[in-house]
Amino acid sequence: MFKKRFVSAALIGSAMSALLATSALAAGEVNIYSYRQPELIKPLLDEFTKETGIATNVLFLDKGLVERITAEGANSPADVIMTIDIARLMEAKDGGVTQPLSSEIINKDIPAQYRDPDGQWFGLTTRGRVIYASKDRVPETAITYEELTDPKWKGRLCMRDAQHSYNIGLFASMVAHHGAEYTENWLKGIKANLARKPDGNDRGQAKAIMAGECDIAFGNTYYVGLMMTNEKDPEEKEWAAATKVLFPNVTDRGTHVNISGMALAKNSPNKDNAVKLMEFLASGKAQEIYAEKVFEYPVMPGAKPSEIVASFGAIKPDTLPLAEIAKNRKTASELVDKVGLNDGPSQ
Ligand SMILES: [Fe+2]
């Protein structure tokens, strides 16, 4: 019955060969509830099945993952949750749909700063929240988040919705490093330097830079890779070509990063296989396959990002544990409203 439901959702990773199906049957299966597009995790899951014979079923959801697992209750088929963003990983933990996992293998492969202290979520890749800057109009080669309030950037800064989780993650890191009072003033300075009301997505900021609407913008690293290689929408290649990546705070505390990650579902019916999959995903080899596919950075020190990602320059991630940063998300969100950041530039 379960399988039928997954098949009907047309989300199974691949049509398996008869041989593979036989071995998979013998080794069992594991069910993944994913906020990540199936094609992004397919290469990983294919490799896992090849190595273990364990079949993988992917249920892709674009929203309501926690609600769904909650509604399924004790009979939920969910074994492993895969998602992006600390906000969603914490939402899963706080929503009570995960369970703690203590695996020496995983804890060795994933640095402590990128996993939940209780073992309820684990980061697999990181993405930097960097500055996209105009190649033509921004001669600066280094920048800090703190400097973005400098009046020299007045009318030159673009950003997406300030309440978007990517921005809230960054602002939460400012609160974690500097406190709420500093961050409130910093956000006022950001607002004063805006070129326009926060709008669009990260790629849209690169487009705005190319169009001359602004000179710098907040953006995630992987979108640059996605734009550079976008054969479907080649104009995005031009947006990427007009911008360069500045990694904030490389000379001091490091660049804010967020993660994509995984968690063990609370009522995982195939727990042994789920742990096997999670240990596989934590391995350096799997991190590299994943990072290459999504233009992100593996969390394992020494594991390499793709050539395209490496071409942006070296990233030095902020070393504060992400769980500590994330505690400040609520404060960050309240400060955004308090200073009216989404209302656009100060008069
Ligand atoms: Fe994104």
Coordinates of C-alpha atoms and ligand atoms in Angstrom, one line a residue:
M1 CA 0.0 0.0 0.0
F2 CA 2.8 2.3 1.0
K3 CA 4.7 1.7 -2.2
K4 CA 1.6 2.3 -4.3
R5 CA 1.2 5.7 -2.7
F6 CA 4.8 6.6 -3.5
V7 CA 4.5 5.4 -7.1
S8 CA 1.3 7.3 -7.6
A9 CA 3.1 10.4 -6.5
A10 CA 5.5 9.7 -9.4
L11 CA 8.4 10.5 -7.2
I12 CA 10.4 7.3 -7.2
G13 CA 14.0 8.2 -8.0
S14 CA 14.6 5.8 -10.8
A15 CA 13.3 2.8 -12.7
M16 CA 15.4 0.0 -11.3
S17 CA 16.7 -2.8 -13.3
A18 CA 15.2 -6.2 -12.5
L19 CA 18.5 -7.3 -11.0
L20 CA 18.7 -4.2 -8.8
A21 CA 15.1 -4.6 -7.8
T22 CA 15.8 -8.2 -6.7
S23 CA 18.8 -7.2 -4.6
A24 CA 16.9 -4.2 -3.2
L25 CA 14.1 -6.4 -2.2
A26 CA 16.5 -8.6 -0.3
A27 CA 18.1 -5.7 1.4
G28 CA 14.9 -3.8 2.1
E29 CA 14.1 -0.1 1.5
V30 CA 14.2 3.3 3.0
N31 CA 11.7 6.1 2.7
I32 CA 12.9 9.7 2.3
Y33 CA 10.6 12.7 2.7
S34 CA 12.4 15.5 0.9
Y35 CA 12.0 19.2 0.5
R36 CA 14.8 18.9 -2.1
Q37 CA 13.9 18.3 -5.7
P38 CA 14.2 14.5 -6.5
E39 CA 16.7 15.1 -9.3
L40 CA 19.1 16.8 -6.9
I41 CA 19.4 13.8 -4.5
K42 CA 19.0 11.1 -7.1
P43 CA 22.8 10.7 -7.9
L44 CA 23.4 10.2 -4.1
L45 CA 20.6 7.7 -3.7
D46 CA 21.6 5.7 -6.7
E47 CA 25.1 5.4 -5.3
F48 CA 23.7 4.3 -2.0
T49 CA 21.5 1.6 -3.6
K50 CA 24.5 0.5 -5.7
E51 CA 26.6 0.0 -2.6
T52 CA 24.0 -1.5 -0.2
G53 CA 21.2 -2.9 -2.3
I54 CA 18.8 -0.9 -0.3
A55 CA 16.0 0.6 -2.4
T56 CA 15.1 4.3 -1.8
N57 CA 11.7 5.8 -2.2
V58 CA 11.5 9.6 -2.3
L59 CA 8.4 11.6 -1.5
F60 CA 9.0 15.1 -2.6
L61 CA 7.1 17.9 -0.8
D62 CA 7.3 21.6 -1.4
K63 CA 5.5 22.4 1.9
G64 CA 3.8 20.8 4.9
L65 CA 6.4 18.1 5.6
V66 CA 6.1 18.4 9.3
E67 CA 2.3 18.6 9.2
R68 CA 2.2 15.5 7.0
I69 CA 4.4 13.4 9.2
T70 CA 2.5 14.6 12.2
A71 CA -0.8 13.6 10.6
E72 CA 0.6 10.1 9.7
G73 CA 1.5 9.6 13.4
A74 CA 2.9 6.3 14.6
N75 CA 2.3 4.7 11.2
S76 CA 4.3 7.3 9.2
P77 CA 6.4 5.6 6.5
A78 CA 9.0 8.4 6.8
D79 CA 12.5 7.2 7.6
V80 CA 14.7 10.1 6.7
I81 CA 13.9 13.8 6.2
M82 CA 16.1 15.8 3.8
T83 CA 15.7 19.5 3.5
I84 CA 17.5 22.8 3.2
D85 CA 17.9 25.6 5.8
I86 CA 18.4 25.5 9.5
A87 CA 14.9 27.0 9.8
R88 CA 13.3 23.9 8.3
L89 CA 15.5 21.5 10.2
M90 CA 14.6 23.2 13.5
E91 CA 11.0 23.2 12.5
A92 CA 11.2 19.4 12.1
K93 CA 12.8 19.0 15.5
D94 CA 10.5 21.5 17.2
G95 CA 7.5 19.9 15.5
G96 CA 8.4 16.6 17.1
V97 CA 8.8 14.6 13.9
T98 CA 12.5 13.7 14.4
Q99 CA 14.4 11.5 16.8
P100 CA 17.9 11.7 18.2
L101 CA 20.6 9.8 16.6
S102 CA 24.0 9.2 18.0
S103 CA 26.3 7.7 15.4
E104 CA 30.1 7.8 15.7
I105 CA 30.4 7.6 12.0
I106 CA 28.2 10.6 11.4
N107 CA 29.6 12.6 14.2
K108 CA 33.1 12.0 12.9
D109 CA 32.2 13.1 9.4
I110 CA 30.1 16.1 10.2
P111 CA 31.7 18.9 12.3
A112 CA 29.8 19.7 15.5
Q113 CA 29.0 23.2 14.4
Y114 CA 26.8 21.8 11.7
R115 CA 24.7 19.4 13.7
D116 CA 22.1 19.5 16.4
P117 CA 23.7 19.0 19.9
D118 CA 20.9 16.5 20.5
G119 CA 21.5 14.6 17.3
Q120 CA 18.1 15.6 15.8
W121 CA 19.4 17.1 12.6
F122 CA 22.7 17.0 10.7
G123 CA 24.1 19.4 8.0
L124 CA 25.5 17.8 4.8
T125 CA 26.4 20.9 2.8
T126 CA 26.8 24.6 3.4
R127 CA 25.9 27.6 1.3
G128 CA 27.4 31.0 2.0
R129 CA 25.3 34.1 2.3
V130 CA 27.6 36.3 0.4
I131 CA 27.7 39.6 -1.4
Y132 CA 27.0 39.7 -5.1
A133 CA 28.8 42.8 -6.4
S134 CA 29.0 44.6 -9.8
K135 CA 32.2 43.7 -11.6
D136 CA 32.1 47.1 -13.2
R137 CA 31.2 49.3 -10.4
V138 CA 32.5 47.7 -7.2
P139 CA 36.4 47.7 -7.2
E140 CA 36.4 46.4 -3.6
T141 CA 37.8 42.9 -3.3
A142 CA 37.0 42.4 0.4
I143 CA 34.0 43.3 2.5
T144 CA 32.4 42.7 5.9
Y145 CA 28.7 42.5 6.8
E146 CA 29.4 45.3 9.3
E147 CA 30.7 47.6 6.6
L148 CA 27.5 47.4 4.6
T149 CA 26.1 50.2 6.6
D150 CA 28.8 52.6 5.4
P151 CA 27.2 55.6 3.7
K152 CA 29.3 54.9 0.6
W153 CA 26.8 52.2 -0.2
K154 CA 23.8 54.5 0.0
G155 CA 21.2 53.7 -2.7
R156 CA 23.4 50.8 -3.9
L157 CA 22.2 47.8 -1.9
C158 CA 19.6 45.3 -3.1
M159 CA 18.0 42.4 -1.3
R160 CA 15.1 40.0 -1.4
D161 CA 12.3 40.0 1.3
A162 CA 14.1 40.6 4.6
Q163 CA 12.0 38.0 6.3
H164 CA 13.1 35.3 4.0
S165 CA 14.8 32.5 5.9
Y166 CA 18.1 33.1 4.1
N167 CA 18.2 36.7 5.3
I168 CA 16.9 35.8 8.8
G169 CA 19.7 33.3 9.2
L170 CA 22.2 36.0 8.4
F171 CA 20.6 38.5 10.7
A172 CA 20.4 35.9 13.4
S173 CA 24.2 35.5 13.1
M174 CA 24.6 39.2 13.5
V175 CA 22.6 39.0 16.8
A176 CA 24.7 36.0 17.9
H177 CA 27.9 37.9 17.3
H178 CA 27.0 41.4 18.3
G179 CA 23.7 41.4 20.3
A180 CA 20.3 42.7 19.5
E181 CA 21.0 46.4 20.0
Y182 CA 23.9 46.4 17.6
T183 CA 21.9 44.4 15.1
E184 CA 19.0 46.8 15.3
N185 CA 21.2 49.7 14.4
W186 CA 22.9 47.7 11.7
L187 CA 19.6 46.9 10.1
K188 CA 18.7 50.6 10.2
G189 CA 22.0 51.2 8.3
I190 CA 21.2 48.5 5.8
K191 CA 17.7 50.0 5.3
A192 CA 19.3 53.5 4.7
N193 CA 21.5 52.0 2.0
L194 CA 18.8 50.1 0.1
A195 CA 18.4 51.0 -3.6
R196 CA 14.8 49.8 -3.6
K197 CA 12.2 47.9 -1.5
P198 CA 13.3 44.3 -0.9
D199 CA 12.0 42.3 -3.8
G200 CA 12.5 39.2 -6.0
N201 CA 14.7 36.2 -5.2
D202 CA 18.5 35.9 -5.0
R203 CA 18.9 35.5 -8.7
G204 CA 16.8 38.6 -9.2
Q205 CA 19.4 40.6 -7.2
A206 CA 22.1 39.6 -9.7
K207 CA 19.8 40.7 -12.5
A208 CA 19.2 44.0 -10.8
I209 CA 23.0 44.5 -10.5
M210 CA 23.4 43.8 -14.2
A211 CA 20.6 46.3 -14.9
G212 CA 22.4 48.9 -12.9
E213 CA 19.6 49.2 -10.3
C214 CA 22.1 48.4 -7.5
D215 CA 25.8 47.6 -7.1
I216 CA 25.8 45.0 -4.2
A217 CA 23.2 42.5 -2.9
F218 CA 22.9 39.6 -0.5
G219 CA 22.8 36.2 -2.2
N220 CA 23.6 32.6 -1.7
T221 CA 26.6 31.1 -3.3
Y222 CA 24.9 28.2 -5.2
Y223 CA 22.7 30.5 -7.3
V224 CA 25.9 31.8 -9.0
G225 CA 26.7 28.3 -10.1
L226 CA 23.1 27.7 -11.2
M227 CA 23.0 31.0 -13.2
M228 CA 26.4 30.3 -14.8
T229 CA 25.3 26.9 -16.0
N230 CA 21.6 27.7 -16.9
E231 CA 21.2 26.4 -20.4
K232 CA 17.4 26.7 -20.2
D233 CA 17.5 30.4 -19.4
P234 CA 20.8 31.6 -20.9
E235 CA 20.1 35.2 -19.9
E236 CA 20.9 34.2 -16.3
K237 CA 24.5 33.5 -17.5
E238 CA 24.7 37.3 -18.2
W239 CA 23.4 38.1 -14.7
A240 CA 26.2 35.9 -13.3
A241 CA 28.8 37.4 -15.6
A242 CA 27.9 40.9 -14.4
T243 CA 28.6 40.0 -10.8
K244 CA 31.4 38.8 -8.6
V245 CA 31.2 37.1 -5.3
L246 CA 32.6 38.8 -2.2
F247 CA 32.9 36.5 0.8
P248 CA 32.2 38.8 3.8
N249 CA 34.5 38.7 6.8
V250 CA 37.1 36.3 5.4
T251 CA 39.8 38.2 7.4
D252 CA 38.0 38.0 10.7
R253 CA 35.0 35.9 11.9
G254 CA 34.1 34.3 8.6
T255 CA 31.1 34.3 6.2
H256 CA 27.6 33.3 7.4
V257 CA 26.7 29.9 6.1
N258 CA 23.4 27.9 6.2
I259 CA 23.1 24.2 5.6
S260 CA 21.1 21.6 3.8
G261 CA 20.7 18.6 6.0
M262 CA 19.0 15.4 7.1
A263 CA 17.2 14.0 10.2
L264 CA 15.9 10.7 11.3
A265 CA 12.1 10.6 11.4
K266 CA 10.5 10.0 14.7
N267 CA 8.7 6.7 13.9
S268 CA 11.1 5.5 11.2
P269 CA 9.8 2.0 10.2
N270 CA 13.1 1.0 8.5
K271 CA 15.4 2.5 11.1
D272 CA 18.4 0.2 10.4
N273 CA 18.3 1.2 6.8
A274 CA 17.7 4.8 7.7
V275 CA 20.8 4.9 9.8
K276 CA 22.8 3.2 7.0
L277 CA 21.6 5.9 4.5
M278 CA 22.4 8.7 6.9
E279 CA 25.9 7.3 7.6
F280 CA 26.4 7.1 3.8
L281 CA 25.2 10.6 3.3
A282 CA 27.6 11.9 5.9
S283 CA 30.6 10.3 4.2
G284 CA 33.0 12.6 2.4
K285 CA 32.4 10.9 -0.8
A286 CA 28.6 11.4 -0.6
Q287 CA 29.0 15.0 0.5
E288 CA 31.1 15.6 -2.6
I289 CA 28.6 14.1 -4.9
Y290 CA 25.8 16.1 -3.3
A291 CA 27.8 19.3 -3.1
E292 CA 28.7 19.0 -6.8
K293 CA 25.1 18.5 -7.8
V294 CA 23.8 21.5 -5.9
F295 CA 26.8 23.9 -6.1
E296 CA 27.2 23.9 -2.4
Y297 CA 30.2 23.1 0.0
P298 CA 30.6 19.7 1.7
V299 CA 30.7 20.2 5.5
M300 CA 33.6 17.7 6.0
P301 CA 36.8 19.6 6.2
G302 CA 39.0 18.8 3.3
A303 CA 36.1 17.6 1.1
K304 CA 36.1 19.5 -2.2
P305 CA 33.3 21.7 -3.8
S306 CA 32.9 21.6 -7.5
E307 CA 35.3 23.4 -9.8
I308 CA 32.7 26.1 -10.5
V309 CA 32.1 26.7 -6.9
A310 CA 35.8 26.8 -6.2
S311 CA 36.1 29.4 -8.9
F312 CA 34.1 31.9 -6.7
G313 CA 37.1 32.0 -4.4
A314 CA 37.8 30.4 -1.0
I315 CA 35.1 30.5 1.7
K316 CA 35.9 30.8 5.4
P317 CA 32.8 29.9 7.2
D318 CA 31.7 31.5 10.5
T319 CA 32.7 29.0 13.2
L320 CA 29.7 29.7 15.6
P321 CA 27.6 26.6 15.9
L322 CA 24.5 26.9 13.7
A323 CA 22.3 25.8 16.5
E324 CA 23.5 28.9 18.5
I325 CA 22.9 31.2 15.6
A326 CA 19.4 29.8 15.0
K327 CA 18.3 30.6 18.5
N328 CA 18.4 34.2 17.5
R329 CA 16.1 33.8 14.4
K330 CA 13.0 35.1 16.3
T331 CA 14.8 38.2 17.5
A332 CA 16.2 38.8 14.1
S333 CA 12.7 38.6 12.6
E334 CA 11.3 41.0 15.1
L335 CA 14.1 43.5 14.5
V336 CA 13.4 43.4 10.7
D337 CA 9.8 44.4 11.4
K338 CA 10.8 46.9 14.1
V339 CA 13.1 48.9 11.7
G340 CA 10.7 48.4 8.8
L341 CA 13.4 46.9 6.5
N342 CA 10.8 45.6 4.1
D343 CA 9.4 49.1 3.6
G344 CA 12.4 50.0 1.6
P345 CA 15.0 52.7 1.8
S346 CA 14.8 55.4 4.5
Q347 CA 13.7 58.8 3.3
Ligands
FE1 FE 17.6 28.6 -2.5

